[in-house]
Amino acid sequence: GTKKRATCPGLGLFYTILSAFLFSVASLLLKIIEDVHSVEVSAFRCVFQMAFVLPGLIYYKTGFLGPKGKRIFLFFRGVLGSTAMILLYYAYQVMPLADATVITFTSPVFTSLLAWIFLKEKYSLWDLLFTLFAVTGVILIARPPFLFGSRVSGLEGSYSDHLKGTIAAIASTFSAASTIVILRKVGKSVHYFLSIWYYAVIGLVGCVIALFVLNEWRLPHCGRDRVFLILIGLLGLGGQIFLTKALQIEKAGPVSIMRTMDVVFAFILQVLFLNHLPTWWTVGGALCVVASSSGTAIRKWRHSVKKAKQREI
C-alpha cells in the first residue's frame, strides 16, 4: 500500500533521530548498570515487549500462533531476533559503546548478502564494494594483533574482552540480518505485532533458561540499577515505536540513512558520560561502516523508486 504522507515536512526523519537517541541512551544505561548480566537485561526487555504487543494482538484478533505455514519462520525469527539482542547487549557491556554501535550498522550490508544467497535477490558489484567497506570498518575497530601488532591501545578493558565483544557484535549483526531475510520471506502475510510477539516470548524463555544455567538470575543490589533496568525496557520500546512511525510516513531510504545518527549519539554519550575518547582507528572504522550502510540504503532506495515509476508507466 501507499505510505501516509507526513503532516509536516521532515516529521519522519525527526522520529528517526528521536528513535536513535532513545536507543543510544538505553545502550548507555546498559553500560552504566552494575552486576546485571546482559541476558537478564534482555529478559526485562522481552517482558516490556510482551506487555506492549499483547493488547495489539487482542485488538487486531491475530491469534498467538499465526498461520500454520508461517509458524516455522516466526519461530526462527524469534530465535534469531532474541539471539541478536542478547549478543548485542553483551557486546555493549564488554567493549566501548561506540565500537559496538558501529559494528551493528554493518547489518544492511550483510542483509543484502544473505538475501542474495537465500532469496535470490540481485547482488551487484556495488553491493560487494559496500561489503568490503563494512569488513574494513570492523577490522579497524577490532584491530587484530596479527595486523596491528601485539600492543593495541585505546581499549576500554583487556584485548580479550574487546575481542569477545567484537565477535558477539558481529554474530548479533548476522542474526539481525537473518531476521530481516526471514521477515522478507514471510512478507505481509503475518501481522507486525505477531512477529514481535514471537521475538519477545521466545527471547524471554531462552533468557530464563540461560540465566538458570549460568546461575546469574538476581535483582540489582542498588535501587538506581533497578530504575535503569526499567528505563532500558521503556527506552528500547520507545525507540522501536518511533522507528516504526518513521517508516510509516517516510521512505525507507532516508530513514536508513538518518539512522546513522545512532553512531553520532554513541560517540557523544561515550565521551560525555563514560569519559572514554574513541581512537582514530574507531573513527576510521565508523566512517567506513557508515559509508557502507548509507550507500546500501541509497541504492535500495533508488531501486525502489525506479520500480515504482515503472509500475506507474
PDB file of C-alpha atoms in Angstrom:
ATOM      1  CA  GLY A   1       0.000   0.000   0.000  1.00  0.00           C
ATOM      2  CA  THR A   2       0.987   3.639  -0.300  1.00  0.00           C
ATOM      3  CA  LYS A   3       2.656   5.212   2.686  1.00  0.00           C
ATOM      4  CA  LYS A   4       0.919   8.040   4.529  1.00  0.00           C
ATOM      5  CA  ARG A   5       2.291  11.489   3.897  1.00  0.00           C
ATOM      6  CA  ALA A   6       3.736  13.301   6.881  1.00  0.00           C
ATOM      7  CA  THR A   7       1.564  16.078   8.312  1.00  0.00           C
ATOM      8  CA  CYS A   8       4.639  18.302   8.319  1.00  0.00           C
ATOM      9  CA  PRO A   9       7.841  18.014   6.238  1.00  0.00           C
ATOM     10  CA  GLY A  10      10.626  16.059   7.904  1.00  0.00           C
ATOM     11  CA  LEU A  11       8.444  14.557  10.650  1.00  0.00           C
ATOM     12  CA  GLY A  12       9.502  11.012   9.716  1.00  0.00           C
ATOM     13  CA  LEU A  13      13.187  11.956   9.878  1.00  0.00           C
ATOM     14  CA  PHE A  14      12.613  13.651  13.241  1.00  0.00           C
ATOM     15  CA  TYR A  15      11.043  10.415  14.538  1.00  0.00           C
ATOM     16  CA  THR A  16      14.113   8.538  13.260  1.00  0.00           C
ATOM     17  CA  ILE A  17      16.504  10.857  15.110  1.00  0.00           C
ATOM     18  CA  LEU A  18      14.388  10.565  18.269  1.00  0.00           C
ATOM     19  CA  SER A  19      14.424   6.775  17.924  1.00  0.00           C
ATOM     20  CA  ALA A  20      18.223   6.788  17.513  1.00  0.00           C
ATOM     21  CA  PHE A  21      18.590   8.954  20.626  1.00  0.00           C
ATOM     22  CA  LEU A  22      16.371   6.670  22.742  1.00  0.00           C
ATOM     23  CA  PHE A  23      18.246   3.556  21.594  1.00  0.00           C
ATOM     24  CA  SER A  24      21.582   5.255  22.365  1.00  0.00           C
ATOM     25  CA  VAL A  25      20.510   6.305  25.869  1.00  0.00           C
ATOM     26  CA  ALA A  26      19.285   2.757  26.546  1.00  0.00           C
ATOM     27  CA  SER A  27      22.710   1.463  25.462  1.00  0.00           C
ATOM     28  CA  LEU A  28      24.411   3.967  27.754  1.00  0.00           C
ATOM     29  CA  LEU A  29      22.316   2.834  30.746  1.00  0.00           C
ATOM     30  CA  LEU A  30      23.172  -0.771  29.918  1.00  0.00           C
ATOM     31  CA  LYS A  31      26.831   0.231  30.029  1.00  0.00           C
ATOM     32  CA  ILE A  32      26.470   2.009  33.388  1.00  0.00           C
ATOM     33  CA  ILE A  33      24.365  -0.636  35.147  1.00  0.00           C
ATOM     34  CA  GLU A  34      26.303  -2.867  37.564  1.00  0.00           C
ATOM     35  CA  ASP A  35      26.142  -6.564  38.479  1.00  0.00           C
ATOM     36  CA  VAL A  36      23.391  -7.390  35.985  1.00  0.00           C
ATOM     37  CA  HIS A  37      24.127  -9.914  33.255  1.00  0.00           C
ATOM     38  CA  SER A  38      23.270  -8.946  29.677  1.00  0.00           C
ATOM     39  CA  VAL A  39      20.919 -11.950  29.449  1.00  0.00           C
ATOM     40  CA  GLU A  40      18.906 -10.657  32.422  1.00  0.00           C
ATOM     41  CA  VAL A  41      18.625  -7.206  30.839  1.00  0.00           C
ATOM     42  CA  SER A  42      17.411  -8.901  27.653  1.00  0.00           C
ATOM     43  CA  ALA A  43      14.763 -10.767  29.683  1.00  0.00           C
ATOM     44  CA  PHE A  44      13.440  -7.473  31.082  1.00  0.00           C
ATOM     45  CA  ARG A  45      13.359  -6.024  27.566  1.00  0.00           C
ATOM     46  CA  CYS A  46      11.299  -9.027  26.382  1.00  0.00           C
ATOM     47  CA  VAL A  47       8.806  -8.524  29.217  1.00  0.00           C
ATOM     48  CA  PHE A  48       8.257  -4.909  28.133  1.00  0.00           C
ATOM     49  CA  GLN A  49       7.850  -6.026  24.522  1.00  0.00           C
ATOM     50  CA  MET A  50       5.214  -8.581  25.521  1.00  0.00           C
ATOM     51  CA  ALA A  51       3.308  -6.050  27.630  1.00  0.00           C
ATOM     52  CA  PHE A  52       3.189  -3.675  24.654  1.00  0.00           C
ATOM     53  CA  VAL A  53       2.286  -6.227  21.981  1.00  0.00           C
ATOM     54  CA  LEU A  54      -0.364  -8.248  23.881  1.00  0.00           C
ATOM     55  CA  PRO A  55      -3.125  -5.580  23.685  1.00  0.00           C
ATOM     56  CA  GLY A  56      -2.379  -5.167  19.966  1.00  0.00           C
ATOM     57  CA  LEU A  57      -2.773  -8.914  19.332  1.00  0.00           C
ATOM     58  CA  ILE A  58      -6.112  -8.889  21.138  1.00  0.00           C
ATOM     59  CA  TYR A  59      -7.307  -5.758  19.313  1.00  0.00           C
ATOM     60  CA  TYR A  60      -6.362  -6.986  15.813  1.00  0.00           C
ATOM     61  CA  LYS A  61      -7.502 -10.576  16.586  1.00  0.00           C
ATOM     62  CA  THR A  62      -4.363 -12.076  15.055  1.00  0.00           C
ATOM     63  CA  GLY A  63      -4.153 -15.009  17.459  1.00  0.00           C
ATOM     64  CA  PHE A  64      -0.948 -16.016  19.216  1.00  0.00           C
ATOM     65  CA  LEU A  65       0.487 -18.629  16.839  1.00  0.00           C
ATOM     66  CA  GLY A  66      -0.044 -17.189  13.371  1.00  0.00           C
ATOM     67  CA  PRO A  67      -0.823 -19.008  10.093  1.00  0.00           C
ATOM     68  CA  LYS A  68       0.194 -22.682  10.087  1.00  0.00           C
ATOM     69  CA  GLY A  69       2.522 -22.377   7.103  1.00  0.00           C
ATOM     70  CA  LYS A  70       4.350 -19.405   8.641  1.00  0.00           C
ATOM     71  CA  ARG A  71       4.919 -20.640  12.198  1.00  0.00           C
ATOM     72  CA  ILE A  72       8.317 -22.189  11.477  1.00  0.00           C
ATOM     73  CA  PHE A  73       9.511 -18.872  10.004  1.00  0.00           C
ATOM     74  CA  LEU A  74       8.128 -16.971  13.002  1.00  0.00           C
ATOM     75  CA  PHE A  75       9.884 -19.392  15.346  1.00  0.00           C
ATOM     76  CA  PHE A  76      13.268 -18.832  13.704  1.00  0.00           C
ATOM     77  CA  ARG A  77      12.565 -15.093  13.573  1.00  0.00           C
ATOM     78  CA  GLY A  78      12.065 -15.219  17.355  1.00  0.00           C
ATOM     79  CA  VAL A  79      15.201 -17.289  17.966  1.00  0.00           C
ATOM     80  CA  LEU A  80      17.463 -15.180  15.748  1.00  0.00           C
ATOM     81  CA  GLY A  81      15.978 -11.845  16.852  1.00  0.00           C
ATOM     82  CA  SER A  82      16.357 -12.595  20.561  1.00  0.00           C
ATOM     83  CA  THR A  83      19.861 -14.009  19.989  1.00  0.00           C
ATOM     84  CA  ALA A  84      20.831 -10.773  18.222  1.00  0.00           C
ATOM     85  CA  MET A  85      19.560  -8.733  21.181  1.00  0.00           C
ATOM     86  CA  ILE A  86      21.381 -10.809  23.822  1.00  0.00           C
ATOM     87  CA  LEU A  87      24.684 -10.764  21.912  1.00  0.00           C
ATOM     88  CA  LEU A  88      24.418  -7.024  21.288  1.00  0.00           C
ATOM     89  CA  TYR A  89      23.773  -6.321  24.973  1.00  0.00           C
ATOM     90  CA  TYR A  90      26.790  -8.449  25.861  1.00  0.00           C
ATOM     91  CA  ALA A  91      28.921  -6.506  23.369  1.00  0.00           C
ATOM     92  CA  TYR A  92      27.768  -3.203  24.906  1.00  0.00           C
ATOM     93  CA  GLN A  93      28.896  -4.392  28.332  1.00  0.00           C
ATOM     94  CA  VAL A  94      32.394  -5.605  27.432  1.00  0.00           C
ATOM     95  CA  MET A  95      33.575  -3.154  24.746  1.00  0.00           C
ATOM     96  CA  PRO A  96      33.330   0.601  24.058  1.00  0.00           C
ATOM     97  CA  LEU A  97      29.789   1.785  23.338  1.00  0.00           C
ATOM     98  CA  ALA A  98      30.698   3.477  20.048  1.00  0.00           C
ATOM     99  CA  ASP A  99      32.615   0.415  18.773  1.00  0.00           C
ATOM    100  CA  ALA A 100      29.689  -1.955  19.367  1.00  0.00           C
ATOM    101  CA  THR A 101      27.208   0.508  17.842  1.00  0.00           C
ATOM    102  CA  VAL A 102      29.313   0.933  14.696  1.00  0.00           C
ATOM    103  CA  ILE A 103      29.586  -2.827  14.135  1.00  0.00           C
ATOM    104  CA  THR A 104      25.797  -3.209  14.298  1.00  0.00           C
ATOM    105  CA  PHE A 105      25.492  -0.824  11.348  1.00  0.00           C
ATOM    106  CA  THR A 106      27.014  -3.433   9.054  1.00  0.00           C
ATOM    107  CA  SER A 107      23.634  -5.204   9.207  1.00  0.00           C
ATOM    108  CA  PRO A 108      22.218  -3.750   5.916  1.00  0.00           C
ATOM    109  CA  VAL A 109      25.301  -4.934   4.038  1.00  0.00           C
ATOM    110  CA  PHE A 110      25.055  -8.479   5.375  1.00  0.00           C
ATOM    111  CA  THR A 111      21.288  -8.443   4.778  1.00  0.00           C
ATOM    112  CA  SER A 112      21.948  -7.829   1.069  1.00  0.00           C
ATOM    113  CA  LEU A 113      24.446 -10.712   1.019  1.00  0.00           C
ATOM    114  CA  LEU A 114      22.075 -13.158   2.772  1.00  0.00           C
ATOM    115  CA  ALA A 115      19.139 -12.056   0.606  1.00  0.00           C
ATOM    116  CA  TRP A 116      21.254 -12.825  -2.466  1.00  0.00           C
ATOM    117  CA  ILE A 117      22.084 -16.302  -1.123  1.00  0.00           C
ATOM    118  CA  PHE A 118      18.661 -17.353   0.200  1.00  0.00           C
ATOM    119  CA  LEU A 119      16.120 -15.154  -1.620  1.00  0.00           C
ATOM    120  CA  LYS A 120      17.976 -14.916  -4.964  1.00  0.00           C
ATOM    121  CA  GLU A 121      17.860 -11.116  -4.827  1.00  0.00           C
ATOM    122  CA  LYS A 122      20.232  -9.159  -7.048  1.00  0.00           C
ATOM    123  CA  TYR A 123      23.765  -8.632  -5.677  1.00  0.00           C
ATOM    124  CA  SER A 124      25.805  -6.181  -7.738  1.00  0.00           C
ATOM    125  CA  LEU A 125      29.439  -5.079  -7.724  1.00  0.00           C
ATOM    126  CA  TRP A 126      28.347  -2.031  -5.709  1.00  0.00           C
ATOM    127  CA  ASP A 127      26.977  -4.359  -3.019  1.00  0.00           C
ATOM    128  CA  LEU A 128      30.306  -6.223  -2.986  1.00  0.00           C
ATOM    129  CA  LEU A 129      32.167  -2.902  -2.613  1.00  0.00           C
ATOM    130  CA  PHE A 130      29.942  -1.873   0.306  1.00  0.00           C
ATOM    131  CA  THR A 131      30.527  -5.269   1.924  1.00  0.00           C
ATOM    132  CA  LEU A 132      34.301  -4.778   1.671  1.00  0.00           C
ATOM    133  CA  PHE A 133      33.926  -1.307   3.218  1.00  0.00           C
ATOM    134  CA  ALA A 134      31.951  -2.806   6.115  1.00  0.00           C
ATOM    135  CA  VAL A 135      34.518  -5.567   6.697  1.00  0.00           C
ATOM    136  CA  THR A 136      37.323  -2.964   6.620  1.00  0.00           C
ATOM    137  CA  GLY A 137      35.480  -0.902   9.233  1.00  0.00           C
ATOM    138  CA  VAL A 138      35.079  -3.920  11.527  1.00  0.00           C
ATOM    139  CA  ILE A 139      38.787  -4.781  11.164  1.00  0.00           C
ATOM    140  CA  LEU A 140      39.764  -1.208  12.106  1.00  0.00           C
ATOM    141  CA  ILE A 141      37.595  -1.469  15.230  1.00  0.00           C
ATOM    142  CA  ALA A 142      38.679  -4.995  16.208  1.00  0.00           C
ATOM    143  CA  ARG A 143      42.363  -4.287  15.446  1.00  0.00           C
ATOM    144  CA  PRO A 144      43.594  -7.897  15.455  1.00  0.00           C
ATOM    145  CA  PRO A 145      47.178  -8.174  16.756  1.00  0.00           C
ATOM    146  CA  PHE A 146      48.415 -10.081  13.681  1.00  0.00           C
ATOM    147  CA  LEU A 147      47.682  -6.910  11.653  1.00  0.00           C
ATOM    148  CA  PHE A 148      48.167  -4.128  14.227  1.00  0.00           C
ATOM    149  CA  GLY A 149      50.876  -5.609  16.432  1.00  0.00           C
ATOM    150  CA  SER A 150      50.740  -7.003  19.964  1.00  0.00           C
ATOM    151  CA  ARG A 151      50.216  -3.604  21.646  1.00  0.00           C
ATOM    152  CA  VAL A 152      46.667  -2.430  20.942  1.00  0.00           C
ATOM    153  CA  SER A 153      45.975   0.949  22.543  1.00  0.00           C
ATOM    154  CA  GLY A 154      42.763   2.815  23.332  1.00  0.00           C
ATOM    155  CA  LEU A 155      40.825  -0.195  24.641  1.00  0.00           C
ATOM    156  CA  GLU A 156      38.327   0.076  27.478  1.00  0.00           C
ATOM    157  CA  GLY A 157      39.478  -3.133  29.167  1.00  0.00           C
ATOM    158  CA  SER A 158      41.583  -6.090  28.133  1.00  0.00           C
ATOM    159  CA  TYR A 159      42.001  -7.041  24.497  1.00  0.00           C
ATOM    160  CA  SER A 160      40.410 -10.402  25.313  1.00  0.00           C
ATOM    161  CA  ASP A 161      37.157  -8.666  26.346  1.00  0.00           C
ATOM    162  CA  HIS A 162      37.385  -6.395  23.309  1.00  0.00           C
ATOM    163  CA  LEU A 163      37.723  -9.405  21.018  1.00  0.00           C
ATOM    164  CA  LYS A 164      34.811 -11.228  22.707  1.00  0.00           C
ATOM    165  CA  GLY A 165      32.661  -8.126  22.345  1.00  0.00           C
ATOM    166  CA  THR A 166      33.602  -7.763  18.680  1.00  0.00           C
ATOM    167  CA  ILE A 167      32.718 -11.400  17.954  1.00  0.00           C
ATOM    168  CA  ALA A 168      29.419 -11.001  19.830  1.00  0.00           C
ATOM    169  CA  ALA A 169      28.576  -7.792  17.919  1.00  0.00           C
ATOM    170  CA  ILE A 170      29.348  -9.438  14.556  1.00  0.00           C
ATOM    171  CA  ALA A 171      27.277 -12.505  15.466  1.00  0.00           C
ATOM    172  CA  SER A 172      24.463 -10.173  16.583  1.00  0.00           C
ATOM    173  CA  THR A 173      24.645  -8.374  13.234  1.00  0.00           C
ATOM    174  CA  PHE A 174      24.405 -11.638  11.279  1.00  0.00           C
ATOM    175  CA  SER A 175      21.459 -12.761  13.431  1.00  0.00           C
ATOM    176  CA  ALA A 176      19.692  -9.429  12.846  1.00  0.00           C
ATOM    177  CA  ALA A 177      20.356  -9.655   9.100  1.00  0.00           C
ATOM    178  CA  SER A 178      18.990 -13.217   9.051  1.00  0.00           C
ATOM    179  CA  THR A 179      15.889 -11.988  10.874  1.00  0.00           C
ATOM    180  CA  ILE A 180      15.258  -9.375   8.184  1.00  0.00           C
ATOM    181  CA  VAL A 181      15.647 -12.003   5.452  1.00  0.00           C
ATOM    182  CA  ILE A 182      13.066 -14.207   7.226  1.00  0.00           C
ATOM    183  CA  LEU A 183      10.666 -11.260   7.536  1.00  0.00           C
ATOM    184  CA  ARG A 184      11.069 -10.609   3.805  1.00  0.00           C
ATOM    185  CA  LYS A 185      10.290 -14.258   3.153  1.00  0.00           C
ATOM    186  CA  VAL A 186       7.152 -14.082   5.302  1.00  0.00           C
ATOM    187  CA  GLY A 187       6.090 -10.779   3.720  1.00  0.00           C
ATOM    188  CA  LYS A 188       2.823  -9.114   4.692  1.00  0.00           C
ATOM    189  CA  SER A 189       1.014 -12.390   5.389  1.00  0.00           C
ATOM    190  CA  VAL A 190       1.841 -12.065   9.114  1.00  0.00           C
ATOM    191  CA  HIS A 191       0.951  -9.040  11.240  1.00  0.00           C
ATOM    192  CA  TYR A 192       3.832  -6.937  12.571  1.00  0.00           C
ATOM    193  CA  PHE A 193       2.660  -7.415  16.193  1.00  0.00           C
ATOM    194  CA  LEU A 194       2.708 -11.196  15.824  1.00  0.00           C
ATOM    195  CA  SER A 195       6.315 -11.064  14.653  1.00  0.00           C
ATOM    196  CA  ILE A 196       7.311  -9.052  17.734  1.00  0.00           C
ATOM    197  CA  TRP A 197       5.288 -11.411  19.949  1.00  0.00           C
ATOM    198  CA  TYR A 198       7.331 -14.443  18.817  1.00  0.00           C
ATOM    199  CA  TYR A 199      10.513 -12.434  19.310  1.00  0.00           C
ATOM    200  CA  ALA A 200       9.542 -11.459  22.882  1.00  0.00           C
ATOM    201  CA  VAL A 201       8.159 -14.836  24.024  1.00  0.00           C
ATOM    202  CA  ILE A 202      10.974 -16.972  22.622  1.00  0.00           C
ATOM    203  CA  GLY A 203      13.513 -14.432  23.851  1.00  0.00           C
ATOM    204  CA  LEU A 204      12.075 -14.472  27.373  1.00  0.00           C
ATOM    205  CA  VAL A 205      12.001 -18.288  27.538  1.00  0.00           C
ATOM    206  CA  GLY A 206      15.564 -18.507  26.217  1.00  0.00           C
ATOM    207  CA  CYS A 207      16.801 -15.846  28.629  1.00  0.00           C
ATOM    208  CA  VAL A 208      15.206 -17.514  31.669  1.00  0.00           C
ATOM    209  CA  ILE A 209      16.717 -20.899  30.755  1.00  0.00           C
ATOM    210  CA  ALA A 210      20.146 -19.322  30.142  1.00  0.00           C
ATOM    211  CA  LEU A 211      20.019 -17.419  33.457  1.00  0.00           C
ATOM    212  CA  PHE A 212      19.294 -20.577  35.442  1.00  0.00           C
ATOM    213  CA  VAL A 213      22.065 -22.452  33.625  1.00  0.00           C
ATOM    214  CA  LEU A 214      24.532 -19.607  34.215  1.00  0.00           C
ATOM    215  CA  ASN A 215      23.178 -19.018  37.751  1.00  0.00           C
ATOM    216  CA  GLU A 216      23.076 -15.286  37.020  1.00  0.00           C
ATOM    217  CA  TRP A 217      19.450 -14.518  37.933  1.00  0.00           C
ATOM    218  CA  ARG A 218      19.422 -11.768  40.590  1.00  0.00           C
ATOM    219  CA  LEU A 219      17.943  -8.342  41.172  1.00  0.00           C
ATOM    220  CA  PRO A 220      20.404  -5.449  41.296  1.00  0.00           C
ATOM    221  CA  HIS A 221      21.515  -4.506  44.807  1.00  0.00           C
ATOM    222  CA  CYS A 222      21.193  -0.789  44.115  1.00  0.00           C
ATOM    223  CA  GLY A 223      17.839   0.952  43.654  1.00  0.00           C
ATOM    224  CA  ARG A 224      19.380   3.071  40.905  1.00  0.00           C
ATOM    225  CA  ASP A 225      20.196  -0.012  38.837  1.00  0.00           C
ATOM    226  CA  ARG A 226      16.602  -1.261  39.190  1.00  0.00           C
ATOM    227  CA  VAL A 227      15.402   2.064  37.792  1.00  0.00           C
ATOM    228  CA  PHE A 228      17.913   1.714  34.968  1.00  0.00           C
ATOM    229  CA  LEU A 229      16.527  -1.745  34.133  1.00  0.00           C
ATOM    230  CA  ILE A 230      13.024  -0.311  33.787  1.00  0.00           C
ATOM    231  CA  LEU A 231      14.309   2.641  31.760  1.00  0.00           C
ATOM    232  CA  ILE A 232      16.205   0.337  29.373  1.00  0.00           C
ATOM    233  CA  GLY A 233      12.960  -1.510  28.668  1.00  0.00           C
ATOM    234  CA  LEU A 234      10.954   1.713  28.222  1.00  0.00           C
ATOM    235  CA  LEU A 235      13.588   3.442  26.081  1.00  0.00           C
ATOM    236  CA  GLY A 236      14.041   0.389  23.854  1.00  0.00           C
ATOM    237  CA  LEU A 237      10.281   0.159  23.402  1.00  0.00           C
ATOM    238  CA  GLY A 238      10.022   3.896  22.703  1.00  0.00           C
ATOM    239  CA  GLY A 239      12.831   3.708  20.156  1.00  0.00           C
ATOM    240  CA  GLN A 240      11.089   0.878  18.334  1.00  0.00           C
ATOM    241  CA  ILE A 241       7.745   2.744  18.305  1.00  0.00           C
ATOM    242  CA  PHE A 242       9.247   5.932  16.864  1.00  0.00           C
ATOM    243  CA  LEU A 243      11.219   3.962  14.267  1.00  0.00           C
ATOM    244  CA  THR A 244       8.015   2.199  13.205  1.00  0.00           C
ATOM    245  CA  LYS A 245       6.166   5.550  12.974  1.00  0.00           C
ATOM    246  CA  ALA A 246       9.024   6.971  10.913  1.00  0.00           C
ATOM    247  CA  LEU A 247       8.787   4.099   8.416  1.00  0.00           C
ATOM    248  CA  GLN A 248       5.022   4.623   8.171  1.00  0.00           C
ATOM    249  CA  ILE A 249       5.305   8.230   6.949  1.00  0.00           C
ATOM    250  CA  GLU A 250       8.746   8.338   5.315  1.00  0.00           C
ATOM    251  CA  LYS A 251      10.545   6.266   2.664  1.00  0.00           C
ATOM    252  CA  ALA A 252      12.863   3.531   3.960  1.00  0.00           C
ATOM    253  CA  GLY A 253      15.966   5.008   2.254  1.00  0.00           C
ATOM    254  CA  PRO A 254      16.085   8.356   4.108  1.00  0.00           C
ATOM    255  CA  VAL A 255      15.182   6.604   7.368  1.00  0.00           C
ATOM    256  CA  SER A 256      18.055   4.113   6.952  1.00  0.00           C
ATOM    257  CA  ILE A 257      20.499   6.954   6.269  1.00  0.00           C
ATOM    258  CA  MET A 258      19.255   9.026   9.209  1.00  0.00           C
ATOM    259  CA  ARG A 259      19.605   6.008  11.499  1.00  0.00           C
ATOM    260  CA  THR A 260      23.353   6.503  11.296  1.00  0.00           C
ATOM    261  CA  MET A 261      22.723   9.183  13.948  1.00  0.00           C
ATOM    262  CA  ASP A 262      22.939   6.210  16.337  1.00  0.00           C
ATOM    263  CA  VAL A 263      26.694   6.263  15.754  1.00  0.00           C
ATOM    264  CA  VAL A 264      26.936  10.020  16.378  1.00  0.00           C
ATOM    265  CA  PHE A 265      24.946   9.765  19.621  1.00  0.00           C
ATOM    266  CA  ALA A 266      27.042   6.769  20.743  1.00  0.00           C
ATOM    267  CA  PHE A 267      30.287   8.749  20.285  1.00  0.00           C
ATOM    268  CA  ILE A 268      28.871  11.793  22.127  1.00  0.00           C
ATOM    269  CA  LEU A 269      27.452   9.797  25.068  1.00  0.00           C
ATOM    270  CA  GLN A 270      30.643   7.748  25.373  1.00  0.00           C
ATOM    271  CA  VAL A 271      32.760  10.895  25.690  1.00  0.00           C
ATOM    272  CA  LEU A 272      30.363  12.804  27.981  1.00  0.00           C
ATOM    273  CA  PHE A 273      29.312  10.077  30.424  1.00  0.00           C
ATOM    274  CA  LEU A 274      31.905   7.300  30.146  1.00  0.00           C
ATOM    275  CA  ASN A 275      34.936   9.561  29.744  1.00  0.00           C
ATOM    276  CA  HIS A 276      36.336   7.333  27.009  1.00  0.00           C
ATOM    277  CA  LEU A 277      37.723   9.071  23.935  1.00  0.00           C
ATOM    278  CA  PRO A 278      37.472   6.993  20.747  1.00  0.00           C
ATOM    279  CA  THR A 279      40.706   6.246  18.898  1.00  0.00           C
ATOM    280  CA  TRP A 280      41.349   7.312  15.334  1.00  0.00           C
ATOM    281  CA  TRP A 281      41.068   3.633  14.370  1.00  0.00           C
ATOM    282  CA  THR A 282      37.496   3.606  15.700  1.00  0.00           C
ATOM    283  CA  VAL A 283      36.686   6.862  13.891  1.00  0.00           C
ATOM    284  CA  GLY A 284      38.087   5.443  10.641  1.00  0.00           C
ATOM    285  CA  GLY A 285      36.135   2.221  11.112  1.00  0.00           C
ATOM    286  CA  ALA A 286      32.968   4.209  11.819  1.00  0.00           C
ATOM    287  CA  LEU A 287      33.388   6.226   8.617  1.00  0.00           C
ATOM    288  CA  CYS A 288      33.839   3.023   6.590  1.00  0.00           C
ATOM    289  CA  VAL A 289      30.765   1.375   8.113  1.00  0.00           C
ATOM    290  CA  VAL A 290      28.566   4.490   7.855  1.00  0.00           C
ATOM    291  CA  ALA A 291      29.609   4.969   4.212  1.00  0.00           C
ATOM    292  CA  SER A 292      28.837   1.297   3.548  1.00  0.00           C
ATOM    293  CA  SER A 293      25.396   1.268   5.219  1.00  0.00           C
ATOM    294  CA  SER A 294      24.436   4.641   3.711  1.00  0.00           C
ATOM    295  CA  GLY A 295      25.498   3.513   0.243  1.00  0.00           C
ATOM    296  CA  THR A 296      23.478   0.326   0.582  1.00  0.00           C
ATOM    297  CA  ALA A 297      20.417   2.292   1.757  1.00  0.00           C
ATOM    298  CA  ILE A 298      20.701   4.812  -1.083  1.00  0.00           C
ATOM    299  CA  ARG A 299      20.979   2.047  -3.704  1.00  0.00           C
ATOM    300  CA  LYS A 300      17.935   0.208  -2.302  1.00  0.00           C
ATOM    301  CA  TRP A 301      16.004   3.484  -2.156  1.00  0.00           C
ATOM    302  CA  ARG A 302      16.812   4.419  -5.767  1.00  0.00           C
ATOM    303  CA  HIS A 303      15.959   0.898  -6.910  1.00  0.00           C
ATOM    304  CA  SER A 304      12.538   1.034  -5.180  1.00  0.00           C
ATOM    305  CA  VAL A 305      11.812   4.496  -6.645  1.00  0.00           C
ATOM    306  CA  LYS A 306      12.733   3.224 -10.117  1.00  0.00           C
ATOM    307  CA  LYS A 307      10.447   0.205  -9.757  1.00  0.00           C
ATOM    308  CA  ALA A 308       7.597   2.439  -8.548  1.00  0.00           C
ATOM    309  CA  LYS A 309       7.959   4.671 -11.612  1.00  0.00           C
ATOM    310  CA  GLN A 310       7.971   1.640 -13.914  1.00  0.00           C
ATOM    311  CA  ARG A 311       4.738   0.397 -12.327  1.00  0.00           C
ATOM    312  CA  GLU A 312       3.142   3.817 -12.867  1.00  0.00           C
ATOM    313  CA  ILE A 313       4.126   3.729 -16.549  1.00  0.00           C
TER     314      ILE A 313
END
